[in-house]
Structures are given as structure tokens and as C-alpha cells.
């Protein structure tokens, strides 16, 4: 066979494997993040005097806001999941 001959193999287009998403609703990952923020909030509250001494007292506010956003997001995601499962 010479180099100039076209010897192309037929390639099928790539296909997506039929695999379900781990958590299509996002409840698990948002729940995990909320728990991490809540634990961080408790640690910051426990060490607030030390944090304020080094000028990092705002960390408590940050963890409080993160926990609040996480709780709100969990409520929204749980309602959406409940509505989809009900339909």
C-alpha cells in the first residue's frame, strides 16, 4: 500500500454515556456547603476574641451570611425537588 492512498477508518461520533447525574437537584452539595459554613460559624464565634485581636472579626459575619444563604438555597432546592417528584 502506498502512502498516497486514502485509507480512512470510519469513526462514529462520540456518544454520551447514559449515566444519571449524582445529584440532579443540587441538594447534597448545597447541604454540605451549608454545614461547613455552620461549623465555621461556630468556630469563629468560639474564637471571636482571638479573631478580633488580629483584625479578623469580620469572619464571623461572613460565615453567618454564608450559612443564611445556604439555608435559603436549601429551602428553594427542596421545594423544587418536591415539585418535580410530585409531577
Short mmCIF file of N, CA, C and O in Angstrom, two decimals:
data_model
loop_
_atom_site.label_atom_id
_atom_site.label_comp_id
_atom_site.label_asym_id
_atom_site.label_seq_id
_atom_site.Cartn_x
_atom_site.Cartn_y
_atom_site.Cartn_z
N UNK A 1 0.84 -1.16 0.00
CA UNK A 1 0.00 0.00 0.00
C UNK A 1 0.89 1.24 0.00
O UNK A 1 1.83 1.34 0.76
N UNK A 2 0.55 2.17 -0.83
CA UNK A 2 1.36 3.37 -0.92
C UNK A 2 0.86 4.42 0.08
O UNK A 2 -0.26 4.37 0.55
N UNK A 3 1.70 5.38 0.31
CA UNK A 3 1.38 6.44 1.25
C UNK A 3 0.29 7.35 0.69
O UNK A 3 -0.50 7.92 1.42
N UNK A 4 0.19 7.46 -0.57
CA UNK A 4 -0.76 8.38 -1.19
C UNK A 4 -2.19 7.85 -1.20
O UNK A 4 -3.11 8.60 -1.49
N UNK A 5 -2.38 6.58 -0.91
CA UNK A 5 -3.74 6.05 -0.92
C UNK A 5 -4.47 6.47 0.35
O UNK A 5 -3.90 6.53 1.43
N UNK A 6 -5.73 6.72 0.19
CA UNK A 6 -6.55 7.10 1.34
C UNK A 6 -7.08 5.85 2.00
O UNK A 6 -7.82 5.09 1.40
N UNK A 7 -6.68 5.65 3.21
CA UNK A 7 -7.14 4.50 3.98
C UNK A 7 -7.72 5.02 5.29
O UNK A 7 -7.11 4.94 6.34
N UNK A 8 -8.92 5.61 5.19
CA UNK A 8 -9.55 6.20 6.35
C UNK A 8 -10.47 5.18 7.01
O UNK A 8 -11.24 4.51 6.34
N UNK A 9 -10.36 5.13 8.30
CA UNK A 9 -11.30 4.30 9.06
C UNK A 9 -12.55 5.12 9.34
O UNK A 9 -12.49 6.33 9.48
N UNK A 10 -13.65 4.44 9.40
CA UNK A 10 -14.90 5.12 9.70
C UNK A 10 -15.00 5.30 11.21
O UNK A 10 -14.92 4.35 11.96
N UNK A 11 -15.10 6.55 11.65
CA UNK A 11 -15.20 6.86 13.07
C UNK A 11 -16.62 7.27 13.39
O UNK A 11 -17.18 8.15 12.75
N UNK A 12 -17.18 6.64 14.39
CA UNK A 12 -18.51 7.03 14.83
C UNK A 12 -18.40 8.26 15.72
O UNK A 12 -17.41 8.44 16.42
N UNK A 13 -19.38 9.12 15.69
CA UNK A 13 -19.32 10.28 16.58
C UNK A 13 -19.35 9.83 18.03
O UNK A 13 -19.90 8.79 18.36
N UNK A 14 -18.74 10.62 18.87
CA UNK A 14 -18.71 10.26 20.29
C UNK A 14 -20.11 10.37 20.87
O UNK A 14 -20.87 11.28 20.54
N UNK A 15 -20.43 9.46 21.73
CA UNK A 15 -21.74 9.43 22.36
C UNK A 15 -21.59 9.64 23.85
O UNK A 15 -20.61 9.19 24.46
N UNK A 16 -22.54 10.30 24.46
CA UNK A 16 -22.56 10.48 25.90
C UNK A 16 -23.05 9.20 26.54
O UNK A 16 -24.05 8.64 26.11
N UNK A 17 -22.33 8.73 27.51
CA UNK A 17 -22.75 7.53 28.22
C UNK A 17 -24.05 7.79 28.97
O UNK A 17 -24.24 8.88 29.52
N UNK A 18 -24.94 6.82 28.98
CA UNK A 18 -26.22 7.02 29.68
C UNK A 18 -26.07 6.88 31.19
O UNK A 18 -26.49 5.91 31.79
N UNK A 19 -25.45 7.87 31.80
CA UNK A 19 -25.20 7.85 33.24
C UNK A 19 -26.04 8.94 33.89
O UNK A 19 -26.04 10.09 33.43
N UNK A 20 -26.72 8.59 34.96
CA UNK A 20 -27.53 9.58 35.67
C UNK A 20 -26.61 10.51 36.47
O UNK A 20 -25.56 10.12 36.94
N UNK A 21 -27.06 11.72 36.64
CA UNK A 21 -26.32 12.69 37.45
C UNK A 21 -26.33 12.23 38.91
O UNK A 21 -27.29 11.59 39.37
N UNK A 22 -25.27 12.55 39.63
CA UNK A 22 -25.19 12.13 41.03
C UNK A 22 -26.28 12.78 41.87
O UNK A 22 -26.92 12.14 42.68
N UNK A 23 -26.45 14.07 41.71
CA UNK A 23 -27.49 14.79 42.44
C UNK A 23 -28.06 15.86 41.52
O UNK A 23 -27.60 17.00 41.53
N UNK A 24 -29.07 15.50 40.72
CA UNK A 24 -29.57 16.47 39.74
C UNK A 24 -30.23 17.69 40.37
O UNK A 24 -30.37 18.72 39.72
N UNK A 25 -30.62 17.61 41.63
CA UNK A 25 -31.29 18.74 42.27
C UNK A 25 -30.32 19.66 43.01
O UNK A 25 -30.67 20.78 43.34
N UNK A 26 -29.12 19.20 43.30
CA UNK A 26 -28.13 20.02 43.97
C UNK A 26 -28.29 20.11 45.48
O UNK A 26 -27.59 20.88 46.14
N UNK A 27 -29.19 19.32 46.05
CA UNK A 27 -29.46 19.41 47.49
C UNK A 27 -28.25 18.95 48.31
O UNK A 27 -27.90 19.58 49.31
N UNK A 28 -27.60 17.90 47.87
CA UNK A 28 -26.50 17.35 48.67
C UNK A 28 -25.32 18.31 48.75
O UNK A 28 -24.77 18.55 49.84
N UNK A 29 -24.91 18.89 47.64
CA UNK A 29 -23.74 19.76 47.66
C UNK A 29 -24.04 21.07 48.38
O UNK A 29 -23.20 21.59 49.12
N UNK A 30 -25.24 21.60 48.21
CA UNK A 30 -25.61 22.83 48.93
C UNK A 30 -25.73 22.53 50.42
O UNK A 30 -25.32 23.34 51.25
N UNK A 31 -26.27 21.37 50.76
CA UNK A 31 -26.36 20.97 52.16
C UNK A 31 -24.98 20.84 52.79
O UNK A 31 -24.76 21.28 53.92
N UNK A 32 -24.05 20.24 52.06
CA UNK A 32 -22.69 20.09 52.58
C UNK A 32 -22.04 21.46 52.80
O UNK A 32 -21.42 21.70 53.84
N UNK A 33 -22.19 22.35 51.83
CA UNK A 33 -21.63 23.69 51.98
C UNK A 33 -22.23 24.45 53.14
O UNK A 33 -21.54 25.16 53.88
N UNK A 34 -23.53 24.28 53.35
CA UNK A 34 -24.21 24.94 54.47
C UNK A 34 -23.70 24.41 55.80
O UNK A 34 -23.46 25.18 56.74
N UNK A 35 -23.50 23.11 55.89
CA UNK A 35 -22.97 22.51 57.12
C UNK A 35 -21.56 23.01 57.40
O UNK A 35 -21.21 23.34 58.54
N UNK A 36 -20.73 23.10 56.36
CA UNK A 36 -19.36 23.59 56.54
C UNK A 36 -19.38 25.05 57.02
O UNK A 36 -18.63 25.42 57.93
N UNK A 37 -20.25 25.87 56.43
CA UNK A 37 -20.35 27.26 56.89
C UNK A 37 -20.86 27.33 58.33
O UNK A 37 -20.40 28.15 59.12
N UNK A 38 -21.81 26.47 58.69
CA UNK A 38 -22.35 26.49 60.06
C UNK A 38 -21.27 26.09 61.07
O UNK A 38 -21.16 26.71 62.14
N UNK A 39 -20.49 25.07 60.75
CA UNK A 39 -19.40 24.66 61.64
C UNK A 39 -18.37 25.77 61.75
O UNK A 39 -17.87 26.08 62.85
N UNK A 40 -18.05 26.40 60.62
CA UNK A 40 -17.11 27.52 60.64
C UNK A 40 -17.63 28.68 61.47
O UNK A 40 -16.87 29.35 62.17
N UNK A 41 -18.95 28.91 61.40
CA UNK A 41 -19.54 29.99 62.19
C UNK A 41 -19.39 29.71 63.68
O UNK A 41 -19.04 30.60 64.46
N UNK A 42 -19.63 28.47 64.08
CA UNK A 42 -19.47 28.13 65.50
C UNK A 42 -18.03 28.29 65.96
O UNK A 42 -17.77 28.79 67.06
N UNK A 43 -17.09 27.88 65.12
CA UNK A 43 -15.67 28.02 65.47
C UNK A 43 -15.29 29.50 65.58
O UNK A 43 -14.59 29.91 66.51
N UNK A 44 -15.76 30.31 64.62
CA UNK A 44 -15.46 31.75 64.68
C UNK A 44 -16.09 32.41 65.90
O UNK A 44 -15.49 33.29 66.52
N UNK A 45 -17.30 32.00 66.24
CA UNK A 45 -17.96 32.56 67.42
C UNK A 45 -17.20 32.18 68.69
O UNK A 45 -17.01 33.00 69.59
N UNK A 46 -16.72 30.93 68.75
CA UNK A 46 -15.97 30.45 69.90
C UNK A 46 -14.64 31.19 70.03
O UNK A 46 -14.19 31.48 71.14
N UNK A 47 -14.02 31.54 68.92
CA UNK A 47 -12.71 32.20 68.91
C UNK A 47 -12.81 33.68 68.54
O UNK A 47 -11.85 34.25 68.01
N UNK A 48 -13.95 34.30 68.80
CA UNK A 48 -14.18 35.68 68.37
C UNK A 48 -13.17 36.66 68.97
O UNK A 48 -12.67 37.55 68.28
N UNK A 49 -12.83 36.48 70.23
CA UNK A 49 -11.87 37.40 70.86
C UNK A 49 -10.51 37.34 70.17
O UNK A 49 -9.89 38.38 69.91
N UNK A 50 -10.08 36.13 69.85
CA UNK A 50 -8.79 35.97 69.17
C UNK A 50 -8.85 36.53 67.75
O UNK A 50 -7.88 37.14 67.27
N UNK A 51 -9.98 36.34 67.08
CA UNK A 51 -10.12 36.86 65.72
C UNK A 51 -10.12 38.39 65.72
O UNK A 51 -9.50 39.02 64.86
N UNK A 52 -10.82 38.99 66.69
CA UNK A 52 -10.84 40.45 66.77
C UNK A 52 -9.46 41.01 67.12
O UNK A 52 -9.10 42.10 66.68
N UNK A 53 -8.68 40.25 67.89
CA UNK A 53 -7.35 40.71 68.26
C UNK A 53 -6.42 40.80 67.04
O UNK A 53 -5.51 41.63 67.01
N UNK A 54 -6.66 39.97 66.05
CA UNK A 54 -5.81 40.01 64.84
C UNK A 54 -6.52 40.72 63.69
O UNK A 54 -6.04 40.69 62.55
N UNK A 55 -7.65 41.34 63.96
CA UNK A 55 -8.35 42.11 62.94
C UNK A 55 -9.17 41.28 61.97
O UNK A 55 -9.46 41.71 60.86
N UNK A 56 -9.55 40.07 62.38
CA UNK A 56 -10.34 39.19 61.52
C UNK A 56 -11.72 38.90 62.10
O UNK A 56 -12.32 37.88 61.81
N UNK A 57 -12.25 39.81 62.88
CA UNK A 57 -13.56 39.62 63.48
C UNK A 57 -14.68 39.54 62.46
O UNK A 57 -15.74 38.97 62.71
N UNK A 58 -14.45 40.06 61.26
CA UNK A 58 -15.45 40.03 60.20
C UNK A 58 -15.70 38.62 59.69
O UNK A 58 -16.68 38.37 58.98
N UNK A 59 -14.82 37.67 60.01
CA UNK A 59 -15.02 36.29 59.56
C UNK A 59 -16.32 35.72 60.12
O UNK A 59 -16.98 34.93 59.45
N UNK A 60 -16.69 36.11 61.32
CA UNK A 60 -17.94 35.63 61.90
C UNK A 60 -19.13 36.08 61.06
O UNK A 60 -20.03 35.30 60.78
N UNK A 61 -19.11 37.33 60.63
CA UNK A 61 -20.19 37.84 59.77
C UNK A 61 -20.24 37.09 58.45
O UNK A 61 -21.32 36.77 57.93
N UNK A 62 -19.08 36.81 57.90
CA UNK A 62 -19.02 36.09 56.63
C UNK A 62 -19.62 34.70 56.75
O UNK A 62 -20.40 34.26 55.89
N UNK A 63 -19.27 33.98 57.82
CA UNK A 63 -19.81 32.63 57.99
C UNK A 63 -21.30 32.67 58.30
O UNK A 63 -22.04 31.78 57.88
N UNK A 64 -21.74 33.71 59.00
CA UNK A 64 -23.18 33.86 59.28
C UNK A 64 -23.97 34.07 57.99
O UNK A 64 -25.00 33.44 57.76
N UNK A 65 -23.46 34.93 57.12
CA UNK A 65 -24.12 35.19 55.84
C UNK A 65 -24.08 33.94 54.96
O UNK A 65 -25.08 33.58 54.32
N UNK A 66 -22.96 33.24 54.94
CA UNK A 66 -22.85 32.01 54.16
C UNK A 66 -23.82 30.95 54.62
O UNK A 66 -24.45 30.26 53.81
N UNK A 67 -23.98 30.82 55.93
CA UNK A 67 -24.94 29.86 56.47
C UNK A 67 -26.38 30.26 56.11
O UNK A 67 -27.18 29.42 55.72
N UNK A 68 -26.68 31.54 56.21
CA UNK A 68 -28.02 32.01 55.86
C UNK A 68 -28.35 31.78 54.40
O UNK A 68 -29.44 31.31 54.06
N UNK A 69 -27.41 32.10 53.52
CA UNK A 69 -27.63 31.87 52.09
C UNK A 69 -27.80 30.38 51.81
O UNK A 69 -28.65 29.97 51.02
N UNK A 70 -27.01 29.56 52.49
CA UNK A 70 -27.12 28.12 52.30
C UNK A 70 -28.47 27.58 52.74
O UNK A 70 -29.06 26.73 52.06
N UNK A 71 -28.97 28.07 53.86
CA UNK A 71 -30.29 27.62 54.34
C UNK A 71 -31.38 28.04 53.36
O UNK A 71 -32.27 27.24 53.02
N UNK A 72 -31.31 29.29 52.88
CA UNK A 72 -32.30 29.74 51.90
C UNK A 72 -32.23 28.91 50.61
O UNK A 72 -33.26 28.53 50.04
N UNK A 73 -31.02 28.64 50.15
CA UNK A 73 -30.85 27.84 48.94
C UNK A 73 -31.38 26.42 49.14
O UNK A 73 -32.00 25.85 48.24
N UNK A 74 -31.14 25.85 50.32
CA UNK A 74 -31.67 24.52 50.60
C UNK A 74 -33.19 24.49 50.57
O UNK A 74 -33.79 23.56 50.03
N UNK A 75 -33.80 25.50 51.13
CA UNK A 75 -35.27 25.56 51.12
C UNK A 75 -35.78 25.62 49.68
O UNK A 75 -36.68 24.87 49.30
N UNK A 76 -35.17 26.46 48.86
CA UNK A 76 -35.59 26.58 47.47
C UNK A 76 -35.38 25.27 46.72
O UNK A 76 -36.26 24.80 45.99
N UNK A 77 -34.22 24.64 46.90
CA UNK A 77 -33.93 23.39 46.20
C UNK A 77 -34.84 22.25 46.65
O UNK A 77 -35.26 21.42 45.84
N UNK A 78 -35.14 22.21 47.93
CA UNK A 78 -36.05 21.16 48.42
C UNK A 78 -37.46 21.35 47.88
O UNK A 78 -38.13 20.37 47.53
N UNK A 79 -37.91 22.59 47.79
CA UNK A 79 -39.23 22.85 47.21
C UNK A 79 -39.25 22.45 45.73
O UNK A 79 -40.19 21.81 45.26
N UNK A 80 -38.20 22.82 44.99
CA UNK A 80 -38.14 22.45 43.57
C UNK A 80 -38.11 20.94 43.40
O UNK A 80 -38.78 20.40 42.51
N UNK A 81 -37.32 20.25 44.23
CA UNK A 81 -37.26 18.79 44.12
C UNK A 81 -38.61 18.16 44.45
O UNK A 81 -39.06 17.25 43.76
N UNK A 82 -39.28 18.67 45.47
CA UNK A 82 -40.58 18.14 45.85
C UNK A 82 -41.59 18.33 44.73
O UNK A 82 -42.38 17.43 44.42
N UNK A 83 -41.57 19.52 44.08
CA UNK A 83 -42.50 19.78 42.97
C UNK A 83 -42.23 18.88 41.78
O UNK A 83 -43.16 18.41 41.13
N UNK A 84 -40.96 18.64 41.47
CA UNK A 84 -40.63 17.77 40.33
C UNK A 84 -41.01 16.32 40.61
O UNK A 84 -41.46 15.62 39.71
N UNK A 85 -40.77 15.87 41.82
CA UNK A 85 -41.12 14.49 42.15
C UNK A 85 -42.63 14.28 42.22
O UNK A 85 -43.13 13.19 41.93
N UNK A 86 -43.34 15.33 42.59
CA UNK A 86 -44.80 15.25 42.67
C UNK A 86 -45.44 15.21 41.29
O UNK A 86 -46.45 14.55 41.10
N UNK A 87 -44.83 15.89 40.33
CA UNK A 87 -45.41 15.96 38.97
C UNK A 87 -45.21 14.68 38.18
O UNK A 87 -44.48 13.82 38.41
#
